[in-house]
mmCIF file of C-alpha atoms and ligand atoms in Angstrom:
data_model
loop_
_atom_site.group_PDB
_atom_site.id
_atom_site.type_symbol
_atom_site.label_atom_id
_atom_site.label_comp_id
_atom_site.label_asym_id
_atom_site.label_seq_id
_atom_site.Cartn_x
_atom_site.Cartn_y
_atom_site.Cartn_z
ATOM 1 C CA HIS A 1273 -5.453 -125.918 87.299
ATOM 2 C CA GLY A 1274 -8.439 -122.657 86.640
ATOM 3 C CA GLN A 1275 -6.695 -122.619 83.440
ATOM 4 C CA SER A 1276 -8.438 -121.868 79.859
ATOM 5 C CA ALA A 1277 -8.124 -124.317 77.514
ATOM 6 C CA MET A 1278 -5.695 -121.451 74.824
ATOM 7 C CA ARG A 1279 -8.117 -121.803 70.958
ATOM 8 C CA PHE A 1280 -6.506 -121.710 67.427
ATOM 9 C CA ALA A 1281 -9.077 -121.503 65.289
ATOM 10 C CA GLN A 1282 -7.338 -120.278 61.138
ATOM 11 C CA PHE A 1283 -9.068 -119.099 58.133
ATOM 12 C CA LYS A 1284 -9.421 -117.846 54.820
ATOM 13 C CA LEU A 1285 -9.681 -114.199 54.055
ATOM 14 C CA VAL A 1286 -9.402 -112.702 50.495
ATOM 15 C CA LEU A 1287 -8.507 -109.087 49.669
ATOM 16 C CA LEU A 1288 -10.589 -107.232 46.514
ATOM 17 C CA GLY A 1289 -10.996 -104.076 44.799
ATOM 18 C CA GLU A 1290 -9.687 -102.306 42.721
ATOM 19 C CA SER A 1291 -6.529 -101.810 41.542
ATOM 20 C CA ALA A 1292 -3.393 -99.124 43.242
ATOM 21 C CA VAL A 1293 -6.099 -99.256 46.048
ATOM 22 C CA GLY A 1294 -3.204 -100.670 48.356
ATOM 23 C CA LYS A 1295 -4.474 -104.501 49.121
ATOM 24 C CA SER A 1296 -0.473 -105.991 49.034
ATOM 25 C CA SER A 1297 0.569 -102.407 51.359
ATOM 26 C CA ILE A 1298 -2.764 -103.769 54.236
ATOM 27 C CA VAL A 1299 -1.399 -107.175 53.456
ATOM 28 C CA HIS A 1300 2.520 -106.448 54.342
ATOM 29 C CA ARG A 1301 2.205 -104.351 56.631
ATOM 30 C CA PHE A 1302 -0.033 -107.035 58.756
ATOM 31 C CA VAL A 1303 2.659 -109.603 57.545
ATOM 32 C CA LYS A 1304 6.420 -107.790 57.740
ATOM 33 C CA ASP A 1305 4.881 -104.458 59.433
ATOM 34 C CA SER A 1306 6.870 -102.639 56.494
ATOM 35 C CA PHE A 1307 6.063 -99.971 53.575
ATOM 36 C CA THR A 1308 7.543 -99.889 50.159
ATOM 37 C CA ASP A 1309 6.443 -97.495 47.798
ATOM 38 C CA SER A 1310 7.511 -98.805 44.748
ATOM 39 C CA ARG A 1311 4.791 -102.352 45.363
ATOM 40 C CA GLU A 1312 5.147 -104.587 42.013
ATOM 41 C CA SER A 1313 1.901 -105.359 41.418
ATOM 42 C CA THR A 1314 0.680 -108.810 42.365
ATOM 43 C CA ILE A 1315 -0.223 -110.752 39.225
ATOM 44 C CA GLY A 1316 -3.215 -113.295 40.218
ATOM 45 C CA ALA A 1317 -2.676 -113.864 43.362
ATOM 46 C CA ALA A 1318 -0.480 -113.600 46.346
ATOM 47 C CA PHE A 1319 -0.568 -116.154 49.422
ATOM 48 C CA LEU A 1320 0.268 -114.874 53.115
ATOM 49 C CA THR A 1321 -0.319 -116.227 56.115
ATOM 50 C CA GLN A 1322 -0.026 -113.741 59.391
ATOM 51 C CA THR A 1323 -0.735 -115.489 63.419
ATOM 52 C CA ILE A 1324 -1.871 -112.914 65.802
ATOM 53 C CA GLN A 1325 -2.160 -113.071 69.442
ATOM 54 C CA ILE A 1326 -6.494 -112.167 70.269
ATOM 55 C CA ASP A 1327 -6.727 -112.642 73.414
ATOM 56 C CA ALA A 1328 -4.591 -114.798 76.452
ATOM 57 C CA ASN A 1329 -5.446 -117.902 75.465
ATOM 58 C CA THR A 1330 -6.788 -117.686 71.823
ATOM 59 C CA THR A 1331 -4.393 -117.350 68.030
ATOM 60 C CA VAL A 1332 -5.951 -116.581 65.372
ATOM 61 C CA LYS A 1333 -4.029 -117.929 61.866
ATOM 62 C CA PHE A 1334 -4.783 -116.203 58.242
ATOM 63 C CA GLU A 1335 -4.382 -117.551 55.049
ATOM 64 C CA ILE A 1336 -4.437 -114.444 52.958
ATOM 65 C CA TRP A 1337 -5.084 -114.585 49.421
ATOM 66 C CA ASP A 1338 -4.178 -111.238 47.823
ATOM 67 C CA THR A 1339 -5.326 -110.730 44.523
ATOM 68 C CA ALA A 1340 -4.477 -108.655 41.330
ATOM 69 C CA GLY A 1341 -7.050 -105.350 40.886
ATOM 70 C CA GLN A 1342 -6.777 -105.372 37.172
ATOM 71 C CA GLU A 1343 -10.176 -106.732 34.858
ATOM 72 C CA ARG A 1344 -7.562 -109.974 33.607
ATOM 73 C CA TYR A 1345 -7.533 -111.451 36.700
ATOM 74 C CA ARG A 1346 -11.568 -110.136 37.461
ATOM 75 C CA SER A 1347 -13.445 -113.732 36.656
ATOM 76 C CA LEU A 1348 -10.589 -115.281 38.865
ATOM 77 C CA ALA A 1349 -11.463 -113.299 42.419
ATOM 78 C CA SER A 1350 -14.104 -116.357 42.190
ATOM 79 C CA MET A 1351 -11.892 -119.479 42.724
ATOM 80 C CA TYR A 1352 -10.011 -117.167 46.229
ATOM 81 C CA TYR A 1353 -13.373 -115.658 47.440
ATOM 82 C CA ARG A 1354 -15.471 -118.803 46.864
ATOM 83 C CA ASN A 1355 -14.598 -120.137 49.990
ATOM 84 C CA ALA A 1356 -13.152 -117.734 52.410
ATOM 85 C CA GLN A 1357 -14.651 -116.747 55.266
ATOM 86 C CA ALA A 1358 -13.483 -113.436 55.932
ATOM 87 C CA ALA A 1359 -13.204 -110.730 52.674
ATOM 88 C CA LEU A 1360 -11.408 -107.319 53.489
ATOM 89 C CA VAL A 1361 -12.985 -104.413 50.251
ATOM 90 C CA VAL A 1362 -10.364 -102.003 50.493
ATOM 91 C CA PHE A 1363 -10.947 -98.317 48.185
ATOM 92 C CA ASP A 1364 -9.097 -95.718 48.753
ATOM 93 C CA ILE A 1365 -10.217 -92.752 50.596
ATOM 94 C CA THR A 1366 -8.472 -90.414 48.128
ATOM 95 C CA GLN A 1367 -10.860 -92.147 44.845
ATOM 96 C CA GLU A 1368 -13.917 -91.754 43.948
ATOM 97 C CA SER A 1369 -13.944 -94.707 41.598
ATOM 98 C CA SER A 1370 -12.150 -97.499 44.432
ATOM 99 C CA LEU A 1371 -16.199 -96.966 46.124
ATOM 100 C CA ASP A 1372 -17.740 -97.968 43.406
ATOM 101 C CA LYS A 1373 -14.887 -100.422 42.353
ATOM 102 C CA ALA A 1374 -15.971 -101.766 45.927
ATOM 103 C CA LYS A 1375 -19.441 -101.739 45.816
ATOM 104 C CA TYR A 1376 -19.811 -103.961 43.005
ATOM 105 C CA TRP A 1377 -17.224 -106.786 45.020
ATOM 106 C CA ILE A 1378 -19.351 -106.371 47.571
ATOM 107 C CA LYS A 1379 -21.707 -107.086 46.027
ATOM 108 C CA GLU A 1380 -20.248 -110.308 43.598
ATOM 109 C CA LEU A 1381 -19.800 -111.875 47.373
ATOM 110 C CA GLN A 1382 -23.031 -111.085 48.743
ATOM 111 C CA LYS A 1383 -24.756 -113.348 45.666
ATOM 112 C CA GLN A 1384 -21.380 -116.357 45.624
ATOM 113 C CA ALA A 1385 -19.046 -116.260 48.099
ATOM 114 C CA SER A 1386 -20.280 -118.106 51.401
ATOM 115 C CA SER A 1387 -23.204 -116.916 53.409
ATOM 116 C CA GLY A 1388 -21.094 -116.348 56.425
ATOM 117 C CA ILE A 1389 -18.768 -114.436 55.235
ATOM 118 C CA VAL A 1390 -17.957 -111.995 57.462
ATOM 119 C CA ILE A 1391 -16.786 -109.095 55.455
ATOM 120 C CA ALA A 1392 -15.192 -106.163 56.305
ATOM 121 C CA LEU A 1393 -15.075 -102.269 53.872
ATOM 122 C CA VAL A 1394 -11.683 -101.024 53.834
ATOM 123 C CA GLY A 1395 -11.225 -97.521 52.825
ATOM 124 C CA ASN A 1396 -7.182 -97.060 53.046
ATOM 125 C CA LYS A 1397 -5.150 -94.307 52.878
ATOM 126 C CA LEU A 1398 -5.682 -92.473 56.347
ATOM 127 C CA ASP A 1399 -2.224 -91.101 55.511
ATOM 128 C CA LEU A 1400 -3.539 -88.364 52.876
ATOM 129 C CA GLU A 1401 -6.330 -86.702 54.854
ATOM 130 C CA GLU A 1402 -5.700 -83.156 53.459
ATOM 131 C CA GLU A 1403 -7.064 -85.498 49.732
ATOM 132 C CA ARG A 1404 -9.803 -87.405 51.341
ATOM 133 C CA LYS A 1405 -12.786 -88.201 48.923
ATOM 134 C CA ILE A 1406 -14.455 -90.134 50.200
ATOM 135 C CA SER A 1407 -16.269 -89.638 53.706
ATOM 136 C CA LYS A 1408 -16.417 -91.487 57.084
ATOM 137 C CA ASP A 1409 -19.756 -90.786 57.228
ATOM 138 C CA GLU A 1410 -20.603 -90.984 53.726
ATOM 139 C CA ALA A 1411 -18.300 -95.136 53.531
ATOM 140 C CA GLN A 1412 -19.749 -96.629 57.264
ATOM 141 C CA ALA A 1413 -23.206 -95.248 56.067
ATOM 142 C CA PHE A 1414 -23.010 -97.861 53.305
ATOM 143 C CA ALA A 1415 -21.155 -100.462 54.997
ATOM 144 C CA ASN A 1416 -24.393 -99.946 57.984
ATOM 145 C CA GLU A 1417 -26.507 -100.019 55.759
ATOM 146 C CA LEU A 1418 -25.388 -103.382 54.008
ATOM 147 C CA GLY A 1419 -23.994 -104.446 57.831
ATOM 148 C CA LEU A 1420 -20.412 -104.844 56.733
ATOM 149 C CA MET A 1421 -17.542 -103.584 59.108
ATOM 150 C CA TYR A 1422 -16.332 -100.517 58.221
ATOM 151 C CA ALA A 1423 -12.905 -99.587 58.831
ATOM 152 C CA GLU A 1424 -10.462 -96.851 58.303
ATOM 153 C CA VAL A 1425 -6.425 -98.346 57.701
ATOM 154 C CA SER A 1426 -2.816 -96.062 56.723
ATOM 155 C CA ALA A 1427 -0.751 -99.174 55.294
ATOM 156 C CA LYS A 1428 2.101 -96.544 54.865
ATOM 157 C CA THR A 1429 1.585 -95.429 58.643
ATOM 158 C CA GLY A 1430 0.373 -99.012 59.992
ATOM 159 C CA GLU A 1431 -2.708 -97.249 61.416
ATOM 160 C CA LYS A 1432 -5.682 -99.414 62.449
ATOM 161 C CA VAL A 1433 -3.985 -102.241 59.617
ATOM 162 C CA LYS A 1434 -3.806 -104.481 62.905
ATOM 163 C CA ASP A 1435 -6.877 -103.550 65.028
ATOM 164 C CA CYS A 1436 -8.634 -104.342 61.426
ATOM 165 C CA PHE A 1437 -8.194 -107.842 61.267
ATOM 166 C CA LYS A 1438 -7.698 -108.677 64.902
ATOM 167 C CA ASP A 1439 -11.434 -106.766 64.722
ATOM 168 C CA ILE A 1440 -11.882 -109.988 62.081
ATOM 169 C CA ALA A 1441 -11.062 -112.268 63.471
ATOM 170 C CA LEU A 1442 -12.853 -112.047 66.965
ATOM 171 C CA LYS A 1443 -15.894 -111.557 64.468
ATOM 172 C CA LEU A 1444 -15.207 -114.865 63.155
ATOM 173 C CA PRO A 1445 -16.668 -118.582 64.275
ATOM 174 C CA LEU A 1446 -14.178 -119.050 67.580
ATOM 175 C CA GLU A 1447 -14.571 -122.467 69.016
ATOM 176 C CA GLU A 1448 -15.077 -122.523 73.096
HETATM 177 P P1 GDP B 2860 -2.534 -102.460 45.388
HETATM 178 O O1 GDP B 2860 -2.513 -102.683 43.396
HETATM 179 O O2 GDP B 2860 -4.886 -102.453 45.155
HETATM 180 O O3 GDP B 2860 -2.388 -104.506 45.846
HETATM 181 O O4 GDP B 2860 -1.945 -101.623 45.616
HETATM 182 P P2 GDP B 2860 -1.128 -101.236 46.353
HETATM 183 O O5 GDP B 2860 -0.918 -102.435 47.939
HETATM 184 O O6 GDP B 2860 -0.017 -102.620 45.263
HETATM 185 O O7 GDP B 2860 -0.498 -99.768 46.619
HETATM 186 C C1 GDP B 2860 -0.572 -98.944 45.599
HETATM 187 C C2 GDP B 2860 -0.253 -97.786 45.690
HETATM 188 O O8 GDP B 2860 -0.470 -97.265 47.084
HETATM 189 C C3 GDP B 2860 1.204 -97.624 45.713
HETATM 190 O O9 GDP B 2860 1.940 -96.618 45.285
HETATM 191 C C4 GDP B 2860 1.773 -97.889 47.311
HETATM 192 O O10 GDP B 2860 3.013 -96.978 47.970
HETATM 193 C C5 GDP B 2860 0.638 -96.285 47.353
HETATM 194 N N1 GDP B 2860 -0.528 -97.068 48.565
HETATM 195 C C6 GDP B 2860 -0.701 -98.314 49.421
HETATM 196 N N2 GDP B 2860 -1.205 -97.784 51.243
HETATM 197 C C7 GDP B 2860 -0.951 -96.567 50.922
HETATM 198 C C8 GDP B 2860 -0.963 -96.068 52.250
HETATM 199 O O11 GDP B 2860 -1.596 -96.684 53.121
HETATM 200 N N3 GDP B 2860 -1.340 -94.275 51.783
HETATM 201 C C9 GDP B 2860 -0.396 -93.991 50.832
HETATM 202 N N4 GDP B 2860 0.150 -92.708 51.338
HETATM 203 N N5 GDP B 2860 -0.319 -95.158 49.382
HETATM 204 C C10 GDP B 2860 0.037 -95.994 49.880
#
């Protein structure tokens, strides 16, 4: 009939990164399209899903595990990333230490996650450009070196959040 088949794919995605970089806020923006300044911190991990349309015939459902950044939950994270197909490793562009923590998580993923995992390094709080401590060039160069995607977003304004998830979906193995 000249119509192409509809494609549907489902992927597990995990968020990792230092506490307070905005992981929960990014998920909240993506799933609910809203932002609150006073989010309670995640205990252990939170699970949410969101479905997006990639093109006219492709729909992707993300099963999202938002992990807590605190040290005391660190050993639990592997339970969430072990069988994830995608990971968002988040840092805060205004906090130098948060990029070091992101580097730690990327190493962990490369050692322990499945070899085909799509990893995106994500600099959050793009709305705080005037307080920026980590340049876009520095983070982009680091991501390029490791063959990772790089995105800068703002959970607060919503800028680039959906694009970031969409770009990840496009890197995932969508069957024909
Ligand atoms: P998590 O611990 O990594 O999950 O971080 P949260 O989502 O709890 O956010 C930590 C703090 O940063 C909260 O006070 C948020 O309101 C704030 N925050 C999160 N995303 C942004 C953002 O894009 N811009 C700004 N200005 N603040 C943000």
